[in-house]
Amino acid sequence: MTAREKVTEREFIRRIRERLPVAGGDLVMGIGDDCAVLRQPGGRLLVLTTDTLVEGVHFDCGWHPAELLGRKSVAVNISDVAAMGAVSRFALLSLAVPAAVPSRWLESFMAGFLDCLGQHGVLLIGGDTVASGHEVMVSVTVGGEAAHGEVLYRSGARAGDEVWVSGELGEAAAGLELCRQGLAAKNPGWQQLIRAHLDPEPETDLGPGLAASGRVHAMMDLSDGLATDLAHLCAASGVGAELAAEALPLSAPLRDAARHLGADPLAWALKGGEDYRLLFTAPPDARPALAAIAARCGRPLACVGRIVAATGVILCTGRARQDISYQGYDHFA
Ligand SMILES: [Mg+2]
């Protein structure tokens, strides 16, 4: 491709997809979901995902401790596996490092990386290390497994479903902004925002729990912001969604940081990326089952809208309606 003819990330992926065969045989799901899904002998399903973090784009070594970066590079992949309802089992690590990076940085990175793998029972089974010009690049591939019939895709949402998210939204975007402005240590009350950016916690209990319940129709993780991720889910399902602005879960520290920075907390929640929370849809009568799973996993859930027979994602604020489809993070913008 010529240097940036300003193709969007979505368009670029669509063009790749056009050239690939449709799923079939042992391939249950190819490109276009949080993970690829392959049928294994015996009926189990193998799920595979890969994610890359680039210095200066996804992290800044000036404020991102190497150990937490090691943890995050695992967590973002495990989040994709959990979003399929699967359990992570093994990992491959590809690391590109400039000569100027000190060995103690690498040791700290690997300590965090292995610590996060161990915490989730995932085994490092191989990888590659190469030299890089100026930036550290971390690429991680994670494989996991699930029982047949317990994997959830983006494509299952139906008109009439309710739209749910886990945890609180926008925290990582707020934490990133605080780090950027050198305010990370200013207010102890903001620490959960800083942590959300530096050391996100994937929904490893909730994802498989929701999938095993049989009550959830579609699920994905939130990595590019609700406005974009919900638009992906809707497009894959052939439906639209209406979000209720007042229902979006915004924490007190998030509102406080937004006041301090003169930022819009709603914009962080809708457009900020890297929340690594779950986004899913379920019929209204699934509420008691969802409440039981949330209680068992100790994770809050919020109903933020509904799926409709339309296209696009509409934000409803009182009587005002605004199309916010794909207004989140675009890696090619
Ligand atoms: Mg994802």
Tab-separated table of C-alpha atoms and ligand atoms in Angstrom:
chain	number	residue	atom	x	y	z
A	1	MET	CA	0.000	0.000	0.000
A	2	THR	CA	1.264	3.534	-0.711
A	3	ALA	CA	2.045	5.622	2.331
A	4	ARG	CA	-1.348	6.387	3.856
A	5	GLU	CA	-3.930	7.147	1.215
A	6	LYS	CA	-6.019	7.854	4.367
A	7	VAL	CA	-7.849	4.560	4.404
A	8	THR	CA	-9.682	3.951	7.680
A	9	GLU	CA	-8.804	0.915	9.753
A	10	ARG	CA	-12.298	-0.485	9.122
A	11	GLU	CA	-11.940	-0.073	5.348
A	12	PHE	CA	-8.471	-1.659	5.395
A	13	ILE	CA	-9.773	-4.730	7.256
A	14	ARG	CA	-12.787	-4.932	4.918
A	15	ARG	CA	-10.439	-5.068	1.929
A	16	ILE	CA	-8.396	-7.889	3.492
A	17	ARG	CA	-11.570	-9.756	4.329
A	18	GLU	CA	-12.780	-9.629	0.730
A	19	ARG	CA	-9.768	-11.641	-0.349
A	20	LEU	CA	-10.213	-14.441	2.190
A	21	PRO	CA	-12.321	-17.563	1.887
A	22	VAL	CA	-15.408	-17.666	4.124
A	23	ALA	CA	-15.255	-19.829	7.236
A	24	GLY	CA	-15.781	-23.530	6.644
A	25	GLY	CA	-14.355	-26.924	7.564
A	26	ASP	CA	-12.486	-26.594	10.866
A	27	LEU	CA	-12.571	-22.795	10.709
A	28	VAL	CA	-15.667	-21.658	12.618
A	29	MET	CA	-14.817	-17.925	12.684
A	30	GLY	CA	-12.074	-16.165	10.748
A	31	ILE	CA	-11.283	-12.458	10.616
A	32	GLY	CA	-13.873	-10.088	12.104
A	33	ASP	CA	-14.401	-11.074	15.740
A	34	ASP	CA	-12.327	-10.744	18.944
A	35	CYS	CA	-10.707	-14.125	18.202
A	36	ALA	CA	-10.563	-16.657	15.400
A	37	VAL	CA	-12.283	-19.930	16.312
A	38	LEU	CA	-11.198	-23.393	15.145
A	39	ARG	CA	-12.846	-26.744	15.722
A	40	GLN	CA	-10.589	-29.268	17.484
A	41	PRO	CA	-10.780	-33.058	17.396
A	42	GLY	CA	-13.190	-34.102	20.151
A	43	GLY	CA	-15.428	-31.083	19.642
A	44	ARG	CA	-13.547	-28.516	21.767
A	45	LEU	CA	-12.961	-25.101	20.226
A	46	LEU	CA	-9.577	-23.378	19.941
A	47	VAL	CA	-9.628	-19.556	19.953
A	48	LEU	CA	-6.702	-17.389	18.792
A	49	THR	CA	-6.020	-13.681	19.034
A	50	THR	CA	-3.075	-11.319	18.594
A	51	ASP	CA	-2.463	-7.734	19.692
A	52	THR	CA	0.441	-5.340	19.238
A	53	LEU	CA	1.499	-2.446	21.465
A	54	VAL	CA	3.808	0.200	19.975
A	55	GLU	CA	5.843	2.730	21.943
A	56	GLY	CA	4.642	6.263	21.230
A	57	VAL	CA	1.256	4.951	20.027
A	58	HIS	CA	-0.024	2.651	22.791
A	59	PHE	CA	2.382	3.457	25.575
A	60	ASP	CA	4.960	5.987	26.684
A	61	CYS	CA	7.970	4.582	28.548
A	62	GLY	CA	8.152	7.947	30.341
A	63	TRP	CA	5.230	7.012	32.561
A	64	HIS	CA	4.427	3.373	31.792
A	65	PRO	CA	6.502	1.205	34.174
A	66	ALA	CA	8.048	-1.722	32.259
A	67	GLU	CA	6.523	-4.273	34.626
A	68	LEU	CA	2.989	-2.921	34.116
A	69	LEU	CA	3.521	-2.779	30.355
A	70	GLY	CA	4.454	-6.476	30.496
A	71	ARG	CA	1.208	-7.171	32.360
A	72	LYS	CA	-0.883	-5.060	29.992
A	73	SER	CA	0.480	-6.757	26.862
A	74	VAL	CA	-0.883	-10.049	28.242
A	75	ALA	CA	-4.116	-8.591	29.621
A	76	VAL	CA	-5.311	-7.057	26.339
A	77	ASN	CA	-5.095	-10.444	24.635
A	78	ILE	CA	-6.684	-12.360	27.503
A	79	SER	CA	-9.511	-9.822	27.325
A	80	ASP	CA	-10.253	-10.833	23.710
A	81	VAL	CA	-10.296	-14.515	24.680
A	82	ALA	CA	-12.618	-13.842	27.649
A	83	ALA	CA	-14.893	-11.830	25.330
A	84	MET	CA	-15.476	-15.015	23.307
A	85	GLY	CA	-16.403	-16.800	26.546
A	86	ALA	CA	-13.188	-18.837	26.363
A	87	VAL	CA	-10.316	-19.489	28.793
A	88	SER	CA	-6.722	-18.517	27.870
A	89	ARG	CA	-4.191	-21.362	27.827
A	90	PHE	CA	-0.969	-20.393	26.031
A	91	ALA	CA	0.898	-17.366	24.701
A	92	LEU	CA	3.564	-16.394	22.159
A	93	LEU	CA	5.591	-13.212	22.597
A	94	SER	CA	7.288	-11.226	19.847
A	95	LEU	CA	9.420	-8.353	21.094
A	96	ALA	CA	11.231	-5.685	19.027
A	97	VAL	CA	13.662	-3.671	21.150
A	98	PRO	CA	16.029	-0.789	20.259
A	99	ALA	CA	19.648	-1.216	21.374
A	100	ALA	CA	19.298	1.752	23.765
A	101	VAL	CA	16.819	-0.069	26.012
A	102	PRO	CA	18.591	-1.131	29.233
A	103	SER	CA	18.527	-4.780	30.273
A	104	ARG	CA	16.831	-3.899	33.584
A	105	TRP	CA	13.866	-2.530	31.566
A	106	LEU	CA	13.627	-5.874	29.762
A	107	GLU	CA	13.865	-7.782	33.034
A	108	SER	CA	11.063	-5.719	34.574
A	109	PHE	CA	8.940	-6.115	31.438
A	110	MET	CA	9.362	-9.908	31.495
A	111	ALA	CA	8.664	-10.054	35.258
A	112	GLY	CA	5.310	-8.333	34.682
A	113	PHE	CA	4.593	-10.360	31.562
A	114	LEU	CA	5.194	-13.702	33.311
A	115	ASP	CA	3.393	-12.560	36.451
A	116	CYS	CA	0.217	-11.771	34.500
A	117	LEU	CA	0.451	-15.067	32.580
A	118	GLY	CA	0.838	-16.961	35.868
A	119	GLN	CA	-2.093	-15.110	37.456
A	120	HIS	CA	-4.347	-16.381	34.647
A	121	GLY	CA	-2.861	-19.866	34.293
A	122	VAL	CA	-1.424	-19.155	30.830
A	123	LEU	CA	1.806	-20.759	29.574
A	124	LEU	CA	4.425	-18.943	27.459
A	125	ILE	CA	5.261	-21.452	24.708
A	126	GLY	CA	7.520	-19.462	22.389
A	127	GLY	CA	8.157	-16.250	20.543
A	128	ASP	CA	10.732	-14.099	18.867
A	129	THR	CA	13.037	-11.212	19.802
A	130	VAL	CA	14.396	-8.776	17.232
A	131	ALA	CA	16.204	-5.431	17.146
A	132	SER	CA	14.206	-2.310	16.357
A	133	GLY	CA	15.226	1.187	15.260
A	134	HIS	CA	13.714	3.516	17.831
A	135	GLU	CA	10.565	2.074	19.372
A	136	VAL	CA	9.742	-0.884	21.568
A	137	MET	CA	7.077	-3.065	19.953
A	138	VAL	CA	5.316	-5.870	21.790
A	139	SER	CA	3.201	-8.373	19.904
A	140	VAL	CA	1.442	-11.124	21.829
A	141	THR	CA	-0.614	-14.041	20.549
A	142	VAL	CA	-2.855	-15.922	22.962
A	143	GLY	CA	-4.682	-19.200	22.406
A	144	GLY	CA	-7.549	-20.393	24.528
A	145	GLU	CA	-10.283	-22.979	24.558
A	146	ALA	CA	-13.987	-23.313	25.080
A	147	ALA	CA	-16.631	-25.992	24.989
A	148	HIS	CA	-18.631	-26.287	21.784
A	149	GLY	CA	-21.723	-24.088	21.964
A	150	GLU	CA	-20.246	-21.846	24.665
A	151	VAL	CA	-18.513	-19.330	22.396
A	152	LEU	CA	-20.157	-15.957	21.838
A	153	TYR	CA	-19.741	-13.878	18.691
A	154	ARG	CA	-20.428	-10.253	17.780
A	155	SER	CA	-23.051	-11.355	15.289
A	156	GLY	CA	-25.783	-12.714	17.590
A	157	ALA	CA	-27.554	-9.518	18.716
A	158	ARG	CA	-31.309	-9.357	18.018
A	159	ALA	CA	-33.789	-6.480	17.978
A	160	GLY	CA	-35.358	-6.277	21.437
A	161	ASP	CA	-32.135	-7.255	23.259
A	162	GLU	CA	-30.815	-5.027	25.994
A	163	VAL	CA	-27.245	-3.696	25.693
A	164	TRP	CA	-24.989	-4.263	28.712
A	165	VAL	CA	-21.486	-3.283	29.763
A	166	SER	CA	-19.398	-4.507	32.679
A	167	GLY	CA	-17.555	-2.206	35.056
A	168	GLU	CA	-17.259	1.497	34.386
A	169	LEU	CA	-16.493	3.255	31.105
A	170	GLY	CA	-13.861	5.786	30.084
A	171	GLU	CA	-11.496	5.129	32.981
A	172	ALA	CA	-8.475	4.195	30.840
A	173	ALA	CA	-8.937	7.261	28.608
A	174	ALA	CA	-9.113	9.479	31.691
A	175	GLY	CA	-6.026	7.776	33.169
A	176	LEU	CA	-4.101	8.263	29.920
A	177	GLU	CA	-4.959	11.982	29.889
A	178	LEU	CA	-3.850	12.358	33.523
A	179	CYS	CA	-0.540	10.605	32.711
A	180	ARG	CA	-0.053	12.791	29.623
A	181	GLN	CA	-0.522	15.940	31.662
A	182	GLY	CA	1.796	14.734	34.432
A	183	LEU	CA	-1.058	14.638	36.960
A	184	ALA	CA	-0.897	10.925	37.801
A	185	ALA	CA	0.325	11.501	41.366
A	186	LYS	CA	-1.762	14.625	42.058
A	187	ASN	CA	-4.866	13.052	43.553
A	188	PRO	CA	-5.001	9.638	45.314
A	189	GLY	CA	-8.688	9.458	44.289
A	190	TRP	CA	-7.626	9.170	40.636
A	191	GLN	CA	-5.524	6.053	41.136
A	192	GLN	CA	-8.204	3.724	39.740
A	193	LEU	CA	-8.117	5.766	36.508
A	194	ILE	CA	-4.322	5.569	36.280
A	195	ARG	CA	-4.456	1.829	36.976
A	196	ALA	CA	-7.130	1.328	34.285
A	197	HIS	CA	-4.687	2.754	31.732
A	198	LEU	CA	-1.430	1.207	32.993
A	199	ASP	CA	-2.609	-2.183	34.277
A	200	PRO	CA	-6.080	-3.163	32.992
A	201	GLU	CA	-7.825	-6.168	34.526
A	202	PRO	CA	-9.496	-8.412	31.901
A	203	GLU	CA	-12.940	-9.896	32.651
A	204	THR	CA	-11.712	-13.481	32.858
A	205	ASP	CA	-14.477	-14.722	35.192
A	206	LEU	CA	-17.356	-12.767	33.751
A	207	GLY	CA	-16.732	-13.588	30.062
A	208	PRO	CA	-16.864	-17.400	30.351
A	209	GLY	CA	-19.638	-17.081	32.991
A	210	LEU	CA	-21.867	-15.087	30.661
A	211	ALA	CA	-21.149	-17.405	27.733
A	212	ALA	CA	-21.927	-20.542	29.760
A	213	SER	CA	-25.279	-19.080	30.920
A	214	GLY	CA	-26.750	-19.528	27.445
A	215	ARG	CA	-28.662	-16.251	27.932
A	216	VAL	CA	-26.298	-13.864	26.108
A	217	HIS	CA	-26.733	-13.353	22.344
A	218	ALA	CA	-23.608	-11.367	21.368
A	219	MET	CA	-20.452	-10.272	23.161
A	220	MET	CA	-17.124	-8.478	22.571
A	221	ASP	CA	-14.617	-6.546	24.637
A	222	LEU	CA	-14.384	-2.755	24.643
A	223	SER	CA	-11.028	-1.767	23.183
A	224	ASP	CA	-11.797	1.146	20.833
A	225	GLY	CA	-14.603	2.899	22.731
A	226	LEU	CA	-18.303	2.042	23.066
A	227	ALA	CA	-19.322	4.167	20.027
A	228	THR	CA	-17.060	2.164	17.719
A	229	ASP	CA	-17.261	-1.254	19.365
A	230	LEU	CA	-21.064	-1.246	19.565
A	231	ALA	CA	-21.175	-0.153	15.899
A	232	HIS	CA	-19.031	-3.212	15.043
A	233	LEU	CA	-21.335	-5.490	17.026
A	234	CYS	CA	-24.421	-3.985	15.370
A	235	ALA	CA	-22.925	-4.264	11.862
A	236	ALA	CA	-21.985	-7.920	12.474
A	237	SER	CA	-25.519	-8.619	13.721
A	238	GLY	CA	-27.405	-6.591	11.089
A	239	VAL	CA	-29.121	-4.434	13.718
A	240	GLY	CA	-28.860	-0.962	15.263
A	241	ALA	CA	-28.662	0.269	18.863
A	242	GLU	CA	-29.956	3.104	21.008
A	243	LEU	CA	-27.827	4.144	23.980
A	244	ALA	CA	-29.238	6.081	26.933
A	245	ALA	CA	-26.673	8.746	27.866
A	246	GLU	CA	-27.823	8.838	31.497
A	247	ALA	CA	-27.361	5.053	31.868
A	248	LEU	CA	-23.631	5.013	31.031
A	249	PRO	CA	-21.670	3.980	34.137
A	250	LEU	CA	-19.345	6.889	34.979
A	251	SER	CA	-17.421	6.626	38.245
A	252	ALA	CA	-17.024	9.454	40.757
A	253	PRO	CA	-13.226	9.657	40.124
A	254	LEU	CA	-13.911	9.902	36.375
A	255	ARG	CA	-16.357	12.791	36.850
A	256	ASP	CA	-13.916	14.455	39.235
A	257	ALA	CA	-10.967	14.160	36.826
A	258	ALA	CA	-13.158	15.459	33.972
A	259	ARG	CA	-14.091	18.536	36.068
A	260	HIS	CA	-10.426	19.132	36.885
A	261	LEU	CA	-9.266	18.826	33.247
A	262	GLY	CA	-12.275	20.566	31.714
A	263	ALA	CA	-12.975	17.341	29.793
A	264	ASP	CA	-16.286	15.695	28.891
A	265	PRO	CA	-16.697	12.444	30.882
A	266	LEU	CA	-19.271	11.212	28.354
A	267	ALA	CA	-16.722	11.568	25.522
A	268	TRP	CA	-14.239	9.447	27.490
A	269	ALA	CA	-16.954	6.811	28.034
A	270	LEU	CA	-18.089	6.712	24.402
A	271	LYS	CA	-14.889	7.402	22.464
A	272	GLY	CA	-12.005	6.576	24.796
A	273	GLY	CA	-10.417	3.237	24.038
A	274	GLU	CA	-8.764	0.506	26.107
A	275	ASP	CA	-11.473	-0.086	28.691
A	276	TYR	CA	-11.238	-3.880	28.262
A	277	ARG	CA	-14.717	-4.224	29.731
A	278	LEU	CA	-17.334	-6.489	28.202
A	279	LEU	CA	-20.092	-5.311	25.872
A	280	PHE	CA	-22.936	-7.785	25.365
A	281	THR	CA	-26.610	-8.104	24.511
A	282	ALA	CA	-29.291	-10.283	26.075
A	283	PRO	CA	-33.102	-10.441	26.048
A	284	PRO	CA	-34.878	-8.512	28.858
A	285	ASP	CA	-35.980	-11.724	30.605
A	286	ALA	CA	-32.300	-12.650	31.140
A	287	ARG	CA	-31.957	-9.969	33.832
A	288	PRO	CA	-32.204	-12.328	36.854
A	289	ALA	CA	-29.621	-14.708	35.323
A	290	LEU	CA	-27.273	-11.800	34.556
A	291	ALA	CA	-27.628	-10.429	38.092
A	292	ALA	CA	-26.712	-13.846	39.524
A	293	ILE	CA	-23.563	-14.087	37.336
A	294	ALA	CA	-22.546	-10.519	38.211
A	295	ALA	CA	-22.899	-11.301	41.918
A	296	ARG	CA	-20.966	-14.568	41.593
A	297	CYS	CA	-18.104	-12.831	39.727
A	298	GLY	CA	-18.205	-9.729	41.936
A	299	ARG	CA	-18.441	-7.475	38.883
A	300	PRO	CA	-20.973	-4.690	38.269
A	301	LEU	CA	-23.114	-4.728	35.116
A	302	ALA	CA	-25.028	-1.804	33.639
A	303	CYS	CA	-27.813	-1.868	31.055
A	304	VAL	CA	-26.992	1.059	28.748
A	305	GLY	CA	-29.471	0.722	25.906
A	306	ARG	CA	-31.275	-1.595	23.533
A	307	ILE	CA	-30.903	-3.241	20.157
A	308	VAL	CA	-33.345	-2.049	17.479
A	309	ALA	CA	-34.257	-3.126	13.956
A	310	ALA	CA	-32.262	-0.325	12.282
A	311	THR	CA	-28.640	0.500	11.528
A	312	GLY	CA	-26.070	2.556	13.424
A	313	VAL	CA	-25.595	3.541	17.049
A	314	ILE	CA	-27.815	6.360	18.310
A	315	LEU	CA	-27.050	8.222	21.546
A	316	CYS	CA	-30.254	9.367	23.251
A	317	THR	CA	-29.881	12.334	25.616
A	318	GLY	CA	-33.342	13.245	26.793
A	319	ARG	CA	-35.200	13.756	23.511
A	320	ALA	CA	-32.060	14.490	21.479
A	321	ARG	CA	-30.809	11.729	19.209
A	322	GLN	CA	-27.318	11.668	17.710
A	323	ASP	CA	-25.653	9.061	15.482
A	324	ILE	CA	-22.308	8.215	17.110
A	325	SER	CA	-21.388	5.114	15.047
A	326	TYR	CA	-17.645	4.546	14.802
A	327	GLN	CA	-16.740	7.738	16.676
A	328	GLY	CA	-14.273	5.894	18.909
A	329	TYR	CA	-10.603	5.222	18.351
A	330	ASP	CA	-9.410	4.583	14.763
A	331	HIS	CA	-5.878	3.161	14.697
A	332	PHE	CA	-5.341	4.609	11.213
A	333	ALA	CA	-6.688	8.123	11.882
B	1	MG	MG	-11.562	-7.152	21.110
